[in-house]
PDB file of C-alpha atoms and ligand atoms in Angstrom:
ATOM      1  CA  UNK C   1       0.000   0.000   0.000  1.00  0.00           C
ATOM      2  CA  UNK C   2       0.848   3.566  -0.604  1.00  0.00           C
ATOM      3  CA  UNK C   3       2.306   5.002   2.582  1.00  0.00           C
ATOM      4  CA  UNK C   4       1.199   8.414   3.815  1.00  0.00           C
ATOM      5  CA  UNK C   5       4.057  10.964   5.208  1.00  0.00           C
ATOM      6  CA  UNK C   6       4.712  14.641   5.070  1.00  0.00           C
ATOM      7  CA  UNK C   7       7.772  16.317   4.010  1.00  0.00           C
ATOM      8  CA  UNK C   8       9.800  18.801   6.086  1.00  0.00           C
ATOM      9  CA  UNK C   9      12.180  20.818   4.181  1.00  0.00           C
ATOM     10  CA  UNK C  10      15.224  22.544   5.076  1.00  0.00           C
ATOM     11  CA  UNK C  11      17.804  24.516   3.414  1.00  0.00           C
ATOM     12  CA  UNK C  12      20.722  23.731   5.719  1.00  0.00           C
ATOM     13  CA  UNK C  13      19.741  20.004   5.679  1.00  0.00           C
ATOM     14  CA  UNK C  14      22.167  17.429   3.442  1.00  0.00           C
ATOM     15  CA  UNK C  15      20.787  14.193   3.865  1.00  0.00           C
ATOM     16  CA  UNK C  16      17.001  12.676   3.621  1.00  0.00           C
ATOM     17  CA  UNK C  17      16.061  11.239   6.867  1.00  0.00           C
ATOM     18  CA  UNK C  18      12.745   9.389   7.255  1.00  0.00           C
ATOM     19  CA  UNK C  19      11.182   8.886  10.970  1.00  0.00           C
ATOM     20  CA  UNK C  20       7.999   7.275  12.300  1.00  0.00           C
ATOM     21  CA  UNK C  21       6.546   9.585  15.175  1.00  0.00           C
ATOM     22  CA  UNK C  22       5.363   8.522  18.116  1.00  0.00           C
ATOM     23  CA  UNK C  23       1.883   8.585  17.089  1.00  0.00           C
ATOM     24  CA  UNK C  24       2.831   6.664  14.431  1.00  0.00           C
ATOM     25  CA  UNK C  25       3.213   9.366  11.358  1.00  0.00           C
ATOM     26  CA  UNK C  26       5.848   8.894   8.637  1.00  0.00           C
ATOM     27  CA  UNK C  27       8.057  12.303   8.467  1.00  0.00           C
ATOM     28  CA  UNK C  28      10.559  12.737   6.028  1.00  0.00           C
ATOM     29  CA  UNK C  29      13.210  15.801   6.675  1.00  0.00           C
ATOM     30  CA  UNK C  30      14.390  16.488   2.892  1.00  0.00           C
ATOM     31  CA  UNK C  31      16.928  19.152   1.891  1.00  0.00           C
ATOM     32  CA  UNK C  32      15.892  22.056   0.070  1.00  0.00           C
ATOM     33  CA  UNK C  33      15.215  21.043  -3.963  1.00  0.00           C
ATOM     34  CA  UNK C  34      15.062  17.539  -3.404  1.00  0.00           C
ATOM     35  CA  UNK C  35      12.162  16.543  -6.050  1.00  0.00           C
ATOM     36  CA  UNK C  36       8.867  14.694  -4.729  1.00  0.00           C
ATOM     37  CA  UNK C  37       9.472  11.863  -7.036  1.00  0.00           C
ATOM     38  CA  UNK C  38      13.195  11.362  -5.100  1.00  0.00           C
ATOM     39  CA  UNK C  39      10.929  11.172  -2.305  1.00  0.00           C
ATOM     40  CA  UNK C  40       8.436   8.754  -3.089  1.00  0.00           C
ATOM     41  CA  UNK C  41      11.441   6.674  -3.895  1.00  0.00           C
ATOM     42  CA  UNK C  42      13.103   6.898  -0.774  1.00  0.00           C
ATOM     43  CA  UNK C  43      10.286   6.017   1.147  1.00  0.00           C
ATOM     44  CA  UNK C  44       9.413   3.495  -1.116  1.00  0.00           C
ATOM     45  CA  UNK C  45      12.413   2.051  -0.751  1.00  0.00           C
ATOM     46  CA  UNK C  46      12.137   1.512   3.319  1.00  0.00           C
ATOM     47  CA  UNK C  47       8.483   0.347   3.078  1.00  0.00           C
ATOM     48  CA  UNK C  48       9.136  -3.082   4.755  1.00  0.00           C
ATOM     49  CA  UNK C  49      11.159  -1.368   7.684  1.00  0.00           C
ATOM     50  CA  UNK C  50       8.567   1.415   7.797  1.00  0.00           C
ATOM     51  CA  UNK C  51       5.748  -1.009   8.735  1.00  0.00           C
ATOM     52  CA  UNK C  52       7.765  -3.078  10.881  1.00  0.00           C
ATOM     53  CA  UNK C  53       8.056  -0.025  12.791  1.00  0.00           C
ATOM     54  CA  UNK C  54       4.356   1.221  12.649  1.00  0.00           C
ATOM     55  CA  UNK C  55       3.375  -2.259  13.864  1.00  0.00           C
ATOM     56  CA  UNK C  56       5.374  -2.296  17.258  1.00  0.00           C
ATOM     57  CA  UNK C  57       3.082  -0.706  19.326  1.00  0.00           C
ATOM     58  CA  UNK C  58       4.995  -1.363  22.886  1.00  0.00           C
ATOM     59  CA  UNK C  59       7.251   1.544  21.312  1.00  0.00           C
ATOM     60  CA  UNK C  60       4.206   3.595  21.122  1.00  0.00           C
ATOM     61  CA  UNK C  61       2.744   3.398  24.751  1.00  0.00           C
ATOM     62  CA  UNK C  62       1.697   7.162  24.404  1.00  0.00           C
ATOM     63  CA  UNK C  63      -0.496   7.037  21.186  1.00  0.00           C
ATOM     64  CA  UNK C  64      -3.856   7.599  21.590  1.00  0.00           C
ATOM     65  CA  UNK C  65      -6.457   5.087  22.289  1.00  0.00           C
ATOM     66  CA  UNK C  66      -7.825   4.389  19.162  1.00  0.00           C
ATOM     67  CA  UNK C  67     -11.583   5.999  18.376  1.00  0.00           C
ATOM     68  CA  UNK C  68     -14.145   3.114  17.953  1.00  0.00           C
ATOM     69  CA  UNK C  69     -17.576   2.257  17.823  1.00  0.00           C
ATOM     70  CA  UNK C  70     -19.955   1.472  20.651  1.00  0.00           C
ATOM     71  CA  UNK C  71     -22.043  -1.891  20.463  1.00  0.00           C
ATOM     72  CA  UNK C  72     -24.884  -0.110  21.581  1.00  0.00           C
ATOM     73  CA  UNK C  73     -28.193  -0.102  19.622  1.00  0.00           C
ATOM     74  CA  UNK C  74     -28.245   2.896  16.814  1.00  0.00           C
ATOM     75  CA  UNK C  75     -24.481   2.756  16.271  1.00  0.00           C
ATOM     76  CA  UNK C  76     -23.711   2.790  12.616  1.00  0.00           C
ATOM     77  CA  UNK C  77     -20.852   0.557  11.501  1.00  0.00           C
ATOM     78  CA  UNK C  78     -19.541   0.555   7.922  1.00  0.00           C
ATOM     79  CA  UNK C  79     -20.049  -2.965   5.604  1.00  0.00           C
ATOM     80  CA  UNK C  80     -19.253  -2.951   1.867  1.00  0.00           C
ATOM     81  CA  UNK C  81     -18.995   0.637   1.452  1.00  0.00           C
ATOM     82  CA  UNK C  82     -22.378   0.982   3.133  1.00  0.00           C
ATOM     83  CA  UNK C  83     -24.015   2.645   6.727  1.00  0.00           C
ATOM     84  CA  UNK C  84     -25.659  -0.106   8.517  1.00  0.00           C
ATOM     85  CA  UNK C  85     -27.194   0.247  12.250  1.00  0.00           C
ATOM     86  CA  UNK C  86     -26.720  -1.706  15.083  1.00  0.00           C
ATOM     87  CA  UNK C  87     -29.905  -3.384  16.561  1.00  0.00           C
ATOM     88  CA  UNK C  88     -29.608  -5.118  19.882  1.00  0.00           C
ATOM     89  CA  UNK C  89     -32.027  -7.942  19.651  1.00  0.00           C
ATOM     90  CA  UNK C  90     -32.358 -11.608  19.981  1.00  0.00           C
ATOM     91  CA  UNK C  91     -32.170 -13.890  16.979  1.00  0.00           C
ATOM     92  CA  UNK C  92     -32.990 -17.160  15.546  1.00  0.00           C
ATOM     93  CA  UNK C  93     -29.406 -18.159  15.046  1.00  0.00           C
ATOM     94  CA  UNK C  94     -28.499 -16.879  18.703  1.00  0.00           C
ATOM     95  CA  UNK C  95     -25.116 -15.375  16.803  1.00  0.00           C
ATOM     96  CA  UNK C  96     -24.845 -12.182  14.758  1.00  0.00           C
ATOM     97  CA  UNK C  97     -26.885 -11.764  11.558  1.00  0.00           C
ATOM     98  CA  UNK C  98     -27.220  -9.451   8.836  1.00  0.00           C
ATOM     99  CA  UNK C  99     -30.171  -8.652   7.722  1.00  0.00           C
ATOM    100  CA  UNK C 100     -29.919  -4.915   6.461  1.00  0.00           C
ATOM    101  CA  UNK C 101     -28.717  -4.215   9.791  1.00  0.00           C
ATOM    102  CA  UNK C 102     -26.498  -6.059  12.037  1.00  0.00           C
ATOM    103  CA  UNK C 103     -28.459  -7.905  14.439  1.00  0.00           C
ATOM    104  CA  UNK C 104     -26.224  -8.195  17.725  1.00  0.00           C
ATOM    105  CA  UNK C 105     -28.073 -10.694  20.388  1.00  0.00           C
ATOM    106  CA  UNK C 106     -27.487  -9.118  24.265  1.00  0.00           C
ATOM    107  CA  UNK C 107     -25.440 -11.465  25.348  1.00  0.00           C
ATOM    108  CA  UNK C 108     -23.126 -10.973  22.679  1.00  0.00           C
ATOM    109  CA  UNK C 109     -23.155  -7.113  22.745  1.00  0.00           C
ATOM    110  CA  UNK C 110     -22.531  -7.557  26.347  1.00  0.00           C
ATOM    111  CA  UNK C 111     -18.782  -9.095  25.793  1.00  0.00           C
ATOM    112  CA  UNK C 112     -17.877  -5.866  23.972  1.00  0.00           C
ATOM    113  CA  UNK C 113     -16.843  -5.091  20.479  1.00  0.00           C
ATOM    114  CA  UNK C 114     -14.418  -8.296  20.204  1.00  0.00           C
ATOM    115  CA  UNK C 115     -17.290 -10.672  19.284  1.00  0.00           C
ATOM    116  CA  UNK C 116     -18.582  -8.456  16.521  1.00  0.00           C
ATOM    117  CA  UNK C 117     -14.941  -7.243  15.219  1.00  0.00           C
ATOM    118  CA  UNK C 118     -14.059 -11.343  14.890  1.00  0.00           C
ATOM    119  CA  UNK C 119     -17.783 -12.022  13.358  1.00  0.00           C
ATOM    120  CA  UNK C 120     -16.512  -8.947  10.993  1.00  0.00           C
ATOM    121  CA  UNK C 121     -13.328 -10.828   9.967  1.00  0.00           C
ATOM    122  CA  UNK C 122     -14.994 -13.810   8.931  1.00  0.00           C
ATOM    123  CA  UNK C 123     -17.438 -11.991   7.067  1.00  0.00           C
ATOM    124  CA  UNK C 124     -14.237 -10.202   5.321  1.00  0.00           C
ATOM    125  CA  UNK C 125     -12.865 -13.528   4.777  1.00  0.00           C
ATOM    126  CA  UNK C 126     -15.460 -15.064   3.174  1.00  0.00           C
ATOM    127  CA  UNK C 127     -15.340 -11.955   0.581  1.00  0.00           C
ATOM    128  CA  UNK C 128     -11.932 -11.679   0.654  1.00  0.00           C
ATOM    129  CA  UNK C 129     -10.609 -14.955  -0.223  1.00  0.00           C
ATOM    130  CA  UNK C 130     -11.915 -15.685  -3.014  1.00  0.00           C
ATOM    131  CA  UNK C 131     -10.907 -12.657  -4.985  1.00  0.00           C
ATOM    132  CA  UNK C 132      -7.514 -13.124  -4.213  1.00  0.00           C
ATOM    133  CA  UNK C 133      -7.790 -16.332  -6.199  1.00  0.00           C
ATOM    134  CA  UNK C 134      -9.600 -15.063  -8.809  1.00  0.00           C
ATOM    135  CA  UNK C 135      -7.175 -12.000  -9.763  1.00  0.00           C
ATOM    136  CA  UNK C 136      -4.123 -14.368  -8.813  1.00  0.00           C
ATOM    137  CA  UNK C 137      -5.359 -16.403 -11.644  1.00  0.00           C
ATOM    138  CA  UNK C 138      -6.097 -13.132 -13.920  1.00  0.00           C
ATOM    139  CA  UNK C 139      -2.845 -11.799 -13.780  1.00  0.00           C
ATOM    140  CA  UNK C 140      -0.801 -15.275 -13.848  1.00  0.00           C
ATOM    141  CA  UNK C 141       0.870 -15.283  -9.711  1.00  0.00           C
ATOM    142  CA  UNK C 142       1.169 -17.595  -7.680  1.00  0.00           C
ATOM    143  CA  UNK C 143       1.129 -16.710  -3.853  1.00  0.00           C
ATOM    144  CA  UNK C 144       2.199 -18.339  -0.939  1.00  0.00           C
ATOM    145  CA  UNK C 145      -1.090 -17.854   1.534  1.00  0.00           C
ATOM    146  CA  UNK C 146      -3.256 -15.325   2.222  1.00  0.00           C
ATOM    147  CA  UNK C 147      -4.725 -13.997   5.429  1.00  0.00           C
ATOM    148  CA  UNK C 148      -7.234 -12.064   6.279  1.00  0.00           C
ATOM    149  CA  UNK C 149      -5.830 -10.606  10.104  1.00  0.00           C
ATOM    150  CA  UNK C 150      -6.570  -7.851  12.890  1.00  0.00           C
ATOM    151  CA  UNK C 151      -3.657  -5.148  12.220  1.00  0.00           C
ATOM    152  CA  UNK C 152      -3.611  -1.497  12.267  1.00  0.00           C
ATOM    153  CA  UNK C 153      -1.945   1.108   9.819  1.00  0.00           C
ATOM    154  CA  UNK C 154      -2.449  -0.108   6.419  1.00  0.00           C
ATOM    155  CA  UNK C 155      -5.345  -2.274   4.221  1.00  0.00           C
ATOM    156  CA  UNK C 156      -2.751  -5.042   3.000  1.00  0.00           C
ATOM    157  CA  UNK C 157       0.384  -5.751   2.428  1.00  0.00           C
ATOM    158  CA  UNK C 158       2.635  -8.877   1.174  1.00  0.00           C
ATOM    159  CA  UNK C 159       5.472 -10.518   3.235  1.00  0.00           C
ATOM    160  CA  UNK C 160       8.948 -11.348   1.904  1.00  0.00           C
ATOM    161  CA  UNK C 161       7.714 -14.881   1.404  1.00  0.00           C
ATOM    162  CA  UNK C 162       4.930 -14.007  -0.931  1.00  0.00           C
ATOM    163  CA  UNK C 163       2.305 -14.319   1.493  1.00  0.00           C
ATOM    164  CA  UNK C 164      -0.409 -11.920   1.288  1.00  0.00           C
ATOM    165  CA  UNK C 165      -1.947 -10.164   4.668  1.00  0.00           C
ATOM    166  CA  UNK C 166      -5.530  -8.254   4.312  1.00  0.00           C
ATOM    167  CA  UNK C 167      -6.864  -6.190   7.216  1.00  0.00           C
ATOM    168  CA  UNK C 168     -10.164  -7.444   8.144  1.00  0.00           C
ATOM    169  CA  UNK C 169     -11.275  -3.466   7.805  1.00  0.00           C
ATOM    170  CA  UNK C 170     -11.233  -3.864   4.322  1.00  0.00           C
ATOM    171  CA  UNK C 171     -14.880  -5.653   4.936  1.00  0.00           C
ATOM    172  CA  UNK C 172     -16.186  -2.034   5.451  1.00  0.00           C
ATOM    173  CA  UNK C 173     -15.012  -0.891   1.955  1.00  0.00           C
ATOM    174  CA  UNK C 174     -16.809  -0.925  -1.495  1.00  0.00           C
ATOM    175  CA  UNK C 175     -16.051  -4.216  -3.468  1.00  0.00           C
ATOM    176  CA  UNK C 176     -14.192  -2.689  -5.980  1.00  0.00           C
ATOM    177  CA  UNK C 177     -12.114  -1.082  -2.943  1.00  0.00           C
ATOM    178  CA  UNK C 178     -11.331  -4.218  -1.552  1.00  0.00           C
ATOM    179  CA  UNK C 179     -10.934  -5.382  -5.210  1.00  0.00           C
ATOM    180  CA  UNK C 180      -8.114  -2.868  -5.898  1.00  0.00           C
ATOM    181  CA  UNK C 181      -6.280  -3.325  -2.600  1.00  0.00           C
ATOM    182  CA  UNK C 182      -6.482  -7.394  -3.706  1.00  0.00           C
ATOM    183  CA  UNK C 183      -4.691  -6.578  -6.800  1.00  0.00           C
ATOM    184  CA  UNK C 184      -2.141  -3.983  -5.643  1.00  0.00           C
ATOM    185  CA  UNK C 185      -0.981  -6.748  -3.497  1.00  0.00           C
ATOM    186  CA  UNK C 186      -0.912  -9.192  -5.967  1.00  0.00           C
ATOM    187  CA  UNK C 187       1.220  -7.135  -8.584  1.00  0.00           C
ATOM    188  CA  UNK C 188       3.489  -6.601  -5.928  1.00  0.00           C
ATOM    189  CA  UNK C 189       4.259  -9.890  -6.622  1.00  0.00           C
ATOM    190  CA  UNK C 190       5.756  -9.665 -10.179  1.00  0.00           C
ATOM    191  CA  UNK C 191       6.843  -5.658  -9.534  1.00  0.00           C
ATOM    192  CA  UNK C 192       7.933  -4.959  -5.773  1.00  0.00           C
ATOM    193  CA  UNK C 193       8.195  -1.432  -5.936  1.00  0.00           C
ATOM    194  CA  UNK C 194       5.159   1.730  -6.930  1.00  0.00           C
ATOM    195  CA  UNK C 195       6.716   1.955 -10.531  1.00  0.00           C
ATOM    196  CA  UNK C 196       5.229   3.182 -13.407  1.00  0.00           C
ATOM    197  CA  UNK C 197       5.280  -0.498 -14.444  1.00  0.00           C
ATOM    198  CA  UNK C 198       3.708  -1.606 -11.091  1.00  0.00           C
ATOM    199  CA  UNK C 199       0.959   1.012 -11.517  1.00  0.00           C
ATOM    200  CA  UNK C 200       0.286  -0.207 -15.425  1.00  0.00           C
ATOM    201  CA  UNK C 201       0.165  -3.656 -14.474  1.00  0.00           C
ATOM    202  CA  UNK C 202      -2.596  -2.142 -11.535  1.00  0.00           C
ATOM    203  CA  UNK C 203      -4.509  -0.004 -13.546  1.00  0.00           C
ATOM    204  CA  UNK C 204      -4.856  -3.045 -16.322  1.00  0.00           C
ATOM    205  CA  UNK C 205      -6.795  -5.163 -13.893  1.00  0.00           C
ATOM    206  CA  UNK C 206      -8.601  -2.556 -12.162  1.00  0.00           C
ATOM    207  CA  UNK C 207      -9.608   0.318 -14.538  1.00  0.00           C
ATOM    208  CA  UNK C 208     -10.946   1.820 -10.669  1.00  0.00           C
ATOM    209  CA  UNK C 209      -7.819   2.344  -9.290  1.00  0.00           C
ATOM    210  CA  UNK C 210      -7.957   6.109  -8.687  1.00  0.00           C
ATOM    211  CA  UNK C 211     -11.405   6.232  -7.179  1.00  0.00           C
ATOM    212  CA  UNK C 212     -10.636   3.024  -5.309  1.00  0.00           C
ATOM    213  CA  UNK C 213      -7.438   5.032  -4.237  1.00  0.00           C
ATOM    214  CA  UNK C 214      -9.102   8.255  -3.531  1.00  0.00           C
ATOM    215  CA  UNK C 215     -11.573   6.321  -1.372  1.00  0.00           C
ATOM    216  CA  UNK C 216      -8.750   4.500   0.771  1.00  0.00           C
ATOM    217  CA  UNK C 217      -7.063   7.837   1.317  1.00  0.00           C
ATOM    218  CA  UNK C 218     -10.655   9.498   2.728  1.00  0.00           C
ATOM    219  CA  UNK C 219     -11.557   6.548   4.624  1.00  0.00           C
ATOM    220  CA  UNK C 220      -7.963   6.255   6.086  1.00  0.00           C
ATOM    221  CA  UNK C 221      -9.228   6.807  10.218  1.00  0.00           C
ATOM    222  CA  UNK C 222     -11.548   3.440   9.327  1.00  0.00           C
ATOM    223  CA  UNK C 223      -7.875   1.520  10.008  1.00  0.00           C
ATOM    224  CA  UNK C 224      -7.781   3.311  13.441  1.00  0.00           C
ATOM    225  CA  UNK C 225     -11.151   1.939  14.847  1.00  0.00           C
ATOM    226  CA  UNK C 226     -11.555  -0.992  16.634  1.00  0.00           C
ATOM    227  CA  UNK C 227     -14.936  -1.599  15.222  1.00  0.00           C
TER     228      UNK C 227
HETATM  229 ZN1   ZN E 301       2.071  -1.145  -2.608  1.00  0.00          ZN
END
């Protein structure tokens, strides 16, 4: 995934330096003249360590308790790119159901937003999966495994060993959100880095790819919530 970061320039500055913040942002102290591109590049370039360091979040002790929904009744939670409420109410299946609104039983709304986040992530497996296979197939890859996992800070990424990892937020995106962030993953199999060739190989599978981008970037503070 793209990574987000701002740029601090100075004059007397020689060297680019990149740093993750304590709460978590990606700041990159450039020299004066230094051209965005360079920049893109550089970061680009320390992706894996960037994450590795976004992830740790014992280094982090004073970030901010992440924002999240209640499970209380009337509490709108996100699902395909959608705004769905939150009824408290028994039901037949004593578990979760969907039915144009998330039907939470008491009991289950009583244990907190865990039960619903993991009912989520099955739910975002179930769509999830699939598609990987499908646009593995499309553009000719093969991939070690993919996951759909809890994780903060980004909508997917792919390990050294060409396994694939998909946050279980994705589930609250449009399909052809989750579809793009399927495939950017994927091409990062034959094209590791955000070239122009990585981005033609993108774009050729998912025509979408700047709304489906434009939509990630506005939607960002969905990765922060718990729910
Ligand atoms: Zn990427």
């Amino acid at each position: 995934m793209e990574l987000e970061y701002s740029i601090i320039r100075s004059a007397g500055r020689r060297k680019l330096t990149i740093t993750v913040e304590r709460d978590r942002r990606i700041v990159v102290h450039a020299p004066e003249g230094v051209p965005e591109e360079k920049i893109r590049e550089a970061v680009d370039s320390k992706r894996q360590w960037l994450f590795e360091k976004m992830r740790h979040p014992q280094k982090y002790e004073d970030a901010p308790q992440p924002p999240g929904k209640e499970l209380v009744n009337g509490e709108a939670v996100m699902y395909l790119g959608r705004s769905y409420r939150i009824a408290i109410t028994a039901t037949a299946s004593g578990d979760i159901e969907f039915a144009r609104q998330f039907l939470v039983p008491p009991g289950i709304a009583a244990g907190g937003t865990k039960a619903f986040s993991d009912w989520l992530l099955v739910r975002a497996e179930q769509k999830i999966l699939p598609r990987v296979e499908h646009y593995a197939r499309q553009l000719g890859v093969n991939y070690r495994d993919a996951e759909v996992s809890e994780g903060r800070f980004r909508w997917g990424s792919c390990t050294p060993g060409n396994g694939l990892r998909f946050n279980w937020r994705l589930i609250k995106a449009p399909m052809s959100v989750i579809d793009y962030v399927i495939v950017h993953e994927l091409a990062h199999l034959i094209e590791p880095n955000h070239t122009p060739r990585f981005w033609n190989i993108v774009r050729a599978q998912h025509p979408a790819t700047e709304n489906a981008k434009r939509w990630l970037c506005d939607h960002g503070e969905l990765l922060e919530q718990r729910l």
